[in-house]
Short mmCIF file of C-alpha atoms in Angstrom, two decimals:
data_model
loop_
_atom_site.label_atom_id
_atom_site.label_comp_id
_atom_site.label_asym_id
_atom_site.label_seq_id
_atom_site.Cartn_x
_atom_site.Cartn_y
_atom_site.Cartn_z
CA MET D 1 55.06 -87.77 161.90
CA LYS D 2 54.74 -85.12 159.18
CA GLN D 3 55.84 -81.56 159.90
CA TYR D 4 53.08 -79.05 160.58
CA GLN D 5 53.28 -75.35 159.79
CA VAL D 6 52.25 -73.24 162.77
CA GLY D 7 51.61 -69.62 163.65
CA ILE D 8 52.03 -67.76 166.93
CA ILE D 9 49.36 -65.14 167.64
CA GLY D 10 50.66 -62.73 170.27
CA ALA D 11 54.26 -63.56 169.42
CA THR D 12 55.88 -60.50 171.02
CA GLY D 13 54.64 -61.02 174.60
CA MET D 14 56.40 -63.15 177.20
CA VAL D 15 54.40 -66.32 176.51
CA GLY D 16 54.68 -65.68 172.77
CA GLN D 17 58.44 -65.39 173.16
CA ARG D 18 58.45 -68.69 175.04
CA PHE D 19 56.54 -70.30 172.14
CA VAL D 20 59.19 -68.97 169.75
CA THR D 21 62.04 -70.56 171.72
CA LEU D 22 60.25 -73.87 172.26
CA LEU D 23 59.42 -74.26 168.58
CA GLU D 24 62.89 -73.34 167.29
CA ASN D 25 63.96 -76.97 166.83
CA HIS D 26 60.67 -78.78 167.28
CA PRO D 27 60.59 -82.07 165.33
CA TRP D 28 56.93 -81.77 164.31
CA PHE D 29 56.15 -78.03 164.20
CA LYS D 30 57.70 -75.27 162.08
CA VAL D 31 56.86 -71.60 162.66
CA THR D 32 55.70 -70.00 159.41
CA ALA D 33 53.72 -67.00 160.68
CA LEU D 34 54.03 -64.56 163.58
CA ALA D 35 51.31 -62.11 164.55
CA ALA D 36 50.81 -59.42 167.15
CA SER D 37 48.96 -56.12 167.56
CA ALA D 38 48.56 -53.52 164.82
CA ARG D 39 51.43 -51.45 166.30
CA SER D 40 53.86 -54.33 165.66
CA ALA D 41 52.50 -55.34 162.27
CA GLY D 42 54.89 -54.85 159.36
CA LYS D 43 58.00 -54.89 161.55
CA HIS D 44 60.65 -57.56 161.69
CA TYR D 45 60.15 -59.75 164.75
CA GLU D 46 63.47 -58.65 166.27
CA ASP D 47 62.50 -54.98 165.91
CA ALA D 48 58.98 -55.51 167.21
CA VAL D 49 60.23 -57.21 170.38
CA GLY D 50 63.11 -54.77 170.85
CA ASN D 51 64.43 -54.61 174.40
CA ARG D 52 61.44 -56.58 175.70
CA TRP D 53 63.02 -59.94 174.81
CA ALA D 54 62.91 -61.77 178.16
CA MET D 55 64.23 -65.23 177.31
CA ALA D 56 67.64 -66.50 178.44
CA THR D 57 68.61 -67.47 174.88
CA PRO D 58 68.82 -65.09 171.88
CA ILE D 59 65.98 -64.66 169.41
CA PRO D 60 66.19 -67.66 167.05
CA ALA D 61 67.72 -66.79 163.69
CA THR D 62 64.82 -68.54 161.94
CA VAL D 63 62.30 -65.92 163.12
CA LYS D 64 64.23 -62.70 163.88
CA ASP D 65 63.67 -61.32 160.37
CA MET D 66 60.11 -62.60 159.92
CA ILE D 67 57.56 -59.85 159.26
CA ILE D 68 54.85 -59.55 161.91
CA TYR D 69 51.24 -59.86 160.76
CA ASP D 70 48.31 -58.02 162.32
CA ALA D 71 46.59 -60.69 164.42
CA ALA D 72 43.12 -59.27 163.77
CA ALA D 73 43.38 -57.77 160.28
CA ASP D 74 45.48 -60.48 158.60
CA VAL D 75 43.56 -63.62 159.56
CA LYS D 76 43.16 -64.72 155.94
CA LYS D 77 46.88 -64.29 155.20
CA ILE D 78 47.92 -66.10 158.39
CA THR D 79 45.57 -69.05 158.00
CA ALA D 80 46.81 -69.58 154.44
CA LEU D 81 50.32 -70.15 155.82
CA VAL D 82 49.63 -72.50 158.71
CA ASP D 83 48.02 -75.77 159.77
CA PHE D 84 47.12 -74.35 163.20
CA VAL D 85 48.01 -71.49 165.54
CA PHE D 86 49.09 -70.99 169.13
CA CYS D 87 47.36 -68.00 170.70
CA ALA D 88 48.75 -65.91 173.57
CA VAL D 89 47.37 -62.42 173.02
CA ASP D 90 46.98 -59.60 175.54
CA MET D 91 43.48 -58.27 174.89
CA LYS D 92 40.15 -57.93 176.64
CA LYS D 93 38.52 -61.30 177.27
CA GLU D 94 35.57 -60.70 174.94
CA GLU D 95 37.96 -59.61 172.18
CA ILE D 96 40.06 -62.75 172.62
CA ARG D 97 36.96 -64.92 172.56
CA ALA D 98 35.84 -63.35 169.29
CA LEU D 99 39.32 -63.48 167.70
CA GLU D 100 39.85 -67.16 168.48
CA GLU D 101 36.45 -68.02 166.99
CA ILE D 102 37.34 -66.07 163.83
CA TYR D 103 40.44 -68.25 163.38
CA ALA D 104 38.50 -71.44 164.13
CA LYS D 105 35.77 -70.49 161.65
CA ALA D 106 38.50 -69.85 159.09
CA GLU D 107 39.22 -73.61 159.47
CA CYS D 108 42.36 -72.99 161.52
CA PRO D 109 42.60 -74.89 164.83
CA VAL D 110 43.55 -72.69 167.79
CA ILE D 111 45.65 -73.91 170.73
CA SER D 112 45.11 -71.17 173.25
CA ASN D 113 47.04 -70.01 176.29
CA ASN D 114 44.29 -67.50 177.05
CA SER D 115 41.46 -67.77 179.58
CA ALA D 116 38.67 -66.44 177.35
CA HIS D 117 37.26 -69.84 176.32
CA ARG D 118 38.10 -71.88 179.43
CA SER D 119 34.49 -71.81 180.59
CA THR D 120 32.98 -72.46 177.13
CA PRO D 121 31.23 -75.84 177.60
CA ASP D 122 32.38 -77.42 174.32
CA VAL D 123 35.97 -76.13 174.42
CA PRO D 124 38.31 -78.70 175.98
CA MET D 125 40.72 -77.43 178.66
CA ILE D 126 43.40 -80.08 178.65
CA ILE D 127 46.29 -81.00 180.90
CA PRO D 128 47.60 -83.76 178.62
CA GLU D 129 48.54 -86.22 181.38
CA ILE D 130 45.16 -85.85 183.10
CA ASN D 131 42.17 -85.36 180.82
CA ASP D 132 43.17 -86.04 177.23
CA ALA D 133 39.81 -87.79 176.70
CA HIS D 134 38.13 -84.36 176.72
CA ALA D 135 39.42 -83.88 173.16
CA GLU D 136 36.39 -85.85 171.98
CA ILE D 137 34.20 -82.78 172.61
CA ILE D 138 35.89 -81.13 169.62
CA GLY D 139 33.39 -82.84 167.30
CA ALA D 140 30.49 -81.11 169.04
CA GLN D 141 32.31 -77.78 168.96
CA LYS D 142 32.93 -78.07 165.22
CA LYS D 143 29.23 -78.72 164.73
CA ARG D 144 28.36 -75.56 166.67
CA LEU D 145 30.92 -73.47 164.78
CA GLY D 146 30.01 -74.98 161.42
CA THR D 147 33.61 -76.00 160.70
CA LYS D 148 35.30 -79.06 159.21
CA ARG D 149 38.69 -78.76 160.92
CA GLY D 150 38.62 -75.46 162.82
CA PHE D 151 38.27 -75.61 166.62
CA ILE D 152 39.60 -74.13 169.86
CA ALA D 153 41.37 -76.02 172.65
CA VAL D 154 42.74 -74.28 175.72
CA LYS D 155 45.23 -74.93 178.48
CA SER D 156 44.35 -74.26 182.09
CA ASN D 157 45.62 -71.46 184.28
CA CYS D 158 49.28 -71.72 185.27
CA SER D 159 48.56 -71.43 189.01
CA LEU D 160 46.79 -74.79 189.28
CA GLN D 161 49.27 -76.75 187.18
CA SER D 162 51.55 -77.13 190.18
CA TYR D 163 49.01 -78.82 192.47
CA VAL D 164 46.29 -80.39 190.28
CA PRO D 165 48.75 -82.91 188.76
CA ALA D 166 49.79 -83.98 192.27
CA ILE D 167 46.20 -84.33 193.45
CA HIS D 168 44.97 -86.20 190.38
CA PRO D 169 46.57 -89.64 191.03
CA LEU D 170 45.05 -89.60 194.53
CA LYS D 171 41.43 -89.09 193.44
CA GLU D 172 40.63 -92.79 193.79
CA TYR D 173 40.97 -92.35 197.55
CA GLY D 174 38.03 -89.96 197.58
CA ILE D 175 39.48 -86.48 198.01
CA THR D 176 36.85 -84.37 199.76
CA LYS D 177 38.52 -81.00 200.20
CA VAL D 178 41.67 -79.16 199.18
CA LEU D 179 43.34 -75.98 200.39
CA ALA D 180 45.99 -74.59 198.04
CA CYS D 181 48.16 -71.55 198.71
CA THR D 182 50.20 -70.58 195.66
CA TYR D 183 53.36 -68.48 195.59
CA GLN D 184 53.59 -67.27 192.02
CA ALA D 185 56.52 -66.03 189.96
CA ILE D 186 56.59 -62.59 188.37
CA SER D 187 56.88 -64.01 184.84
CA GLY D 188 53.25 -65.07 185.32
CA ALA D 189 52.42 -61.37 185.15
CA GLY D 190 54.66 -60.95 182.10
CA LYS D 191 57.25 -59.18 184.24
CA THR D 192 60.97 -59.34 184.96
CA PHE D 193 62.87 -57.82 187.87
CA GLU D 194 64.13 -55.12 185.50
CA ASN D 195 60.66 -53.84 184.66
CA TRP D 196 59.03 -54.56 188.03
CA PRO D 197 61.49 -53.37 190.71
CA GLU D 198 58.63 -52.92 193.20
CA ILE D 199 58.39 -56.69 193.65
CA ILE D 200 61.95 -56.95 195.02
CA ASP D 201 61.88 -57.55 198.80
CA ASN D 202 58.11 -57.75 198.58
CA VAL D 203 55.12 -60.13 198.53
CA ILE D 204 51.81 -59.05 196.97
CA PRO D 205 48.85 -60.94 198.51
CA TYR D 206 46.49 -60.51 195.56
CA ILE D 207 46.48 -61.56 191.89
CA GLY D 208 43.32 -60.51 190.12
CA GLY D 209 41.04 -63.42 189.20
CA GLU D 210 43.63 -66.02 190.11
CA GLU D 211 41.93 -67.54 193.13
CA GLU D 212 38.65 -67.98 191.27
CA LYS D 213 40.46 -69.74 188.40
CA SER D 214 42.36 -71.95 190.83
CA GLU D 215 39.14 -73.05 192.50
CA GLN D 216 36.92 -73.42 189.44
CA GLU D 217 39.09 -74.67 186.56
CA PRO D 218 39.99 -78.01 188.20
CA MET D 219 36.28 -78.83 188.23
CA LYS D 220 36.21 -78.68 184.42
CA ILE D 221 39.46 -80.65 184.12
CA TRP D 222 38.00 -83.40 186.35
CA GLY D 223 34.60 -83.23 184.62
CA HIS D 224 33.27 -85.51 181.88
CA VAL D 225 32.00 -85.21 178.34
CA GLU D 226 28.23 -85.54 178.14
CA GLY D 227 26.57 -84.95 174.78
CA ASP D 228 27.67 -81.59 173.39
CA LYS D 229 29.33 -80.22 176.54
CA ILE D 230 31.78 -80.89 179.33
CA VAL D 231 29.99 -81.29 182.65
CA ASN D 232 32.06 -80.04 185.57
CA ALA D 233 32.94 -82.24 188.52
CA THR D 234 31.47 -81.31 191.90
CA MET D 235 34.22 -82.69 194.13
CA PRO D 236 36.62 -82.07 195.73
CA SER D 237 35.83 -78.71 197.31
CA ILE D 238 38.79 -76.38 196.64
CA THR D 239 39.75 -73.13 198.29
CA ALA D 240 42.79 -71.19 197.14
CA GLN D 241 44.87 -68.17 198.07
CA CYS D 242 47.34 -66.80 195.52
CA LEU D 243 50.31 -64.55 196.24
CA ARG D 244 52.88 -62.93 193.95
CA VAL D 245 56.43 -63.46 195.20
CA PRO D 246 59.86 -62.18 194.06
CA VAL D 247 60.77 -65.28 192.02
CA ALA D 248 61.60 -65.06 188.31
CA ASP D 249 60.02 -68.36 187.21
CA GLY D 250 58.22 -71.20 188.97
CA HIS D 251 54.92 -71.36 190.85
CA THR D 252 55.06 -73.09 194.23
CA ALA D 253 51.97 -74.38 196.06
CA ALA D 254 51.42 -75.43 199.66
CA VAL D 255 48.62 -78.00 199.52
CA PHE D 256 46.39 -79.54 202.19
CA ALA D 257 43.95 -82.36 201.38
CA SER D 258 41.43 -84.64 203.09
CA PHE D 259 40.11 -88.04 201.95
CA ASP D 260 37.15 -90.27 202.75
CA LYS D 261 39.36 -93.38 202.50
CA LYS D 262 42.46 -94.31 204.46
CA ILE D 263 45.76 -93.84 202.64
CA THR D 264 49.35 -94.05 203.86
CA MET D 265 52.19 -91.70 203.04
CA GLU D 266 53.97 -94.59 201.30
CA GLN D 267 50.94 -95.26 199.09
CA ILE D 268 50.76 -91.61 198.09
CA ILE D 269 54.43 -91.39 197.11
CA LYS D 270 54.14 -94.64 195.16
CA LYS D 271 51.13 -93.22 193.28
CA TRP D 272 53.09 -90.11 192.37
CA GLU D 273 56.22 -91.93 191.28
CA SER D 274 54.37 -94.52 189.19
CA TYR D 275 51.90 -92.19 187.50
CA ARG D 276 52.10 -92.03 183.72
CA GLY D 277 49.72 -90.21 181.41
CA THR D 278 49.00 -90.46 177.70
CA PRO D 279 51.96 -88.19 176.72
CA GLN D 280 54.38 -90.58 178.43
CA LYS D 281 52.75 -93.61 176.82
CA LEU D 282 52.90 -91.95 173.39
CA ASN D 283 56.42 -90.63 174.01
CA LEU D 284 55.44 -87.16 172.78
CA PRO D 285 58.40 -84.85 172.04
CA SER D 286 57.75 -82.38 174.88
CA ALA D 287 56.55 -84.90 177.46
CA PRO D 288 58.64 -85.40 180.60
CA LYS D 289 59.75 -88.99 181.10
CA GLN D 290 58.69 -88.75 184.74
CA PHE D 291 55.65 -86.48 185.11
CA LEU D 292 55.72 -86.22 188.93
CA HIS D 293 59.05 -86.14 190.76
CA TYR D 294 59.01 -86.65 194.53
CA PHE D 295 61.85 -85.15 196.58
CA TYR D 296 62.62 -86.75 199.93
CA GLU D 297 64.78 -83.83 201.13
CA ASN D 298 63.08 -81.50 203.62
CA ASP D 299 64.04 -78.37 201.69
CA ARG D 300 62.81 -79.39 198.23
CA PRO D 301 61.35 -78.59 195.79
CA GLN D 302 62.87 -75.14 195.32
CA ALA D 303 62.04 -72.86 192.41
CA LYS D 304 65.66 -72.00 191.67
CA LEU D 305 66.82 -75.62 191.76
CA ASP D 306 63.87 -77.57 190.37
CA ARG D 307 61.73 -75.44 188.03
CA ASN D 308 63.67 -76.59 184.94
CA LEU D 309 63.37 -80.29 185.74
CA GLU D 310 62.86 -82.24 182.49
CA ASN D 311 63.03 -79.05 180.42
CA GLY D 312 60.55 -77.38 182.74
CA MET D 313 57.80 -79.87 181.92
CA ALA D 314 57.85 -82.02 185.08
CA VAL D 315 56.01 -81.26 188.33
CA SER D 316 58.03 -81.47 191.55
CA VAL D 317 56.52 -82.58 194.86
CA GLY D 318 57.93 -82.76 198.38
CA ARG D 319 57.40 -82.39 202.14
CA LEU D 320 54.50 -84.87 202.30
CA ARG D 321 53.35 -85.38 205.89
CA PRO D 322 50.21 -85.76 208.02
CA ASP D 323 48.32 -82.62 209.00
CA THR D 324 46.35 -81.80 212.14
CA GLN D 325 43.42 -80.14 210.33
CA TYR D 326 43.48 -81.98 206.99
CA ASP D 327 44.69 -85.53 206.37
CA ILE D 328 47.90 -84.59 204.52
CA LYS D 329 49.95 -81.61 203.42
CA PHE D 330 52.70 -81.25 200.83
CA VAL D 331 54.51 -78.72 198.64
CA CYS D 332 54.70 -78.76 194.84
CA LEU D 333 56.25 -76.71 192.05
CA SER D 334 55.92 -76.23 188.31
CA HIS D 335 57.54 -73.90 185.78
CA ASN D 336 54.79 -71.41 185.02
CA THR D 337 55.81 -70.35 181.50
CA LEU D 338 56.83 -73.86 180.43
CA ARG D 339 54.54 -76.52 181.94
CA GLY D 340 52.09 -73.79 182.97
CA ALA D 341 51.90 -71.86 179.70
CA ALA D 342 53.66 -72.28 176.36
CA GLY D 343 55.17 -75.70 177.06
CA GLY D 344 51.84 -77.09 178.21
CA ALA D 345 50.20 -75.73 175.05
CA VAL D 346 52.89 -77.27 172.83
CA LEU D 347 52.42 -80.61 174.58
CA MET D 348 48.65 -80.36 174.10
CA ALA D 349 49.22 -79.65 170.40
CA GLU D 350 51.44 -82.71 170.17
CA LEU D 351 48.72 -84.78 171.82
CA LEU D 352 46.02 -83.52 169.43
CA CYS D 353 48.41 -84.02 166.53
CA ALA D 354 49.02 -87.65 167.55
CA LYS D 355 45.26 -88.16 167.79
CA GLY D 356 44.73 -86.78 164.27
CA TYR D 357 42.85 -83.56 165.10
CA PHE D 358 44.95 -81.41 162.75
CA ASP D 359 44.52 -83.68 159.72
#
């Protein structure tokens, strides 16, 4: 595989920082441009981030002295340096939507961590192990945008990437309804315990827009390409409740599900343990060897113990048992800034790279 030059738009934020660390030694991707807001433009990356660096490892030497570009004003300069960009900006949704289209129309593919284009019918929202076939809609999107190689592909919200992967292998048994209660880490809000002391010894029972995303986005993921758009699925019916909890990293979900076919607990676990998606079959660099890990211990998965499983790219599942109101219930966990954000976007880029969408 040839090496691709990539840019990070929104490089100073928490997800942008995660992109920086993940790409430090990536075998396919080399960071050649960093961009952020106008107030950071012209500064060295290390100076622009300052004391907001939130990663466990130091700023990579390869980027600390790179000069930050203005994400909006320097599009021409940035696109001249890269083959594609990762986007994780903190702006109003309509501004993000417009900015990502500007990059795409400049013939620069955009792999986005943002929510702005998740509901755009011809923009694929890909969890690589689940719906990689949705990449075929990119041709229709290019036609709409009038581009030859520029397009936008997005990753889904981090909250649903703990439980949708666990539900997906069971869809053949006719899942009719799902209840998901998520317990979400503070890094999902771009926070640490140092800059959000109010979360210590506290649970906040509301995360703006999160429940709607958790209920609606799986319908697009489980939808199908039809002509020039992705048609959403209509089943299963999902209801979600999302809480912010005092955990640094790792979103946990308590999931309840009902089926219209009979299925045993043993069959479910076997489905989870044997499931392999396209990233595993292609042996992509960021893909976990085992996508879904089932824990038989009663007290697992735990965020502190299991969020970094397979470099934070695996999904952990446990506590499967029958339920009195639904057919089954279980608990699952994923690392929200790795599998749920930057890592999932890097894996999606690897998938699209392997399929030739950046050539």
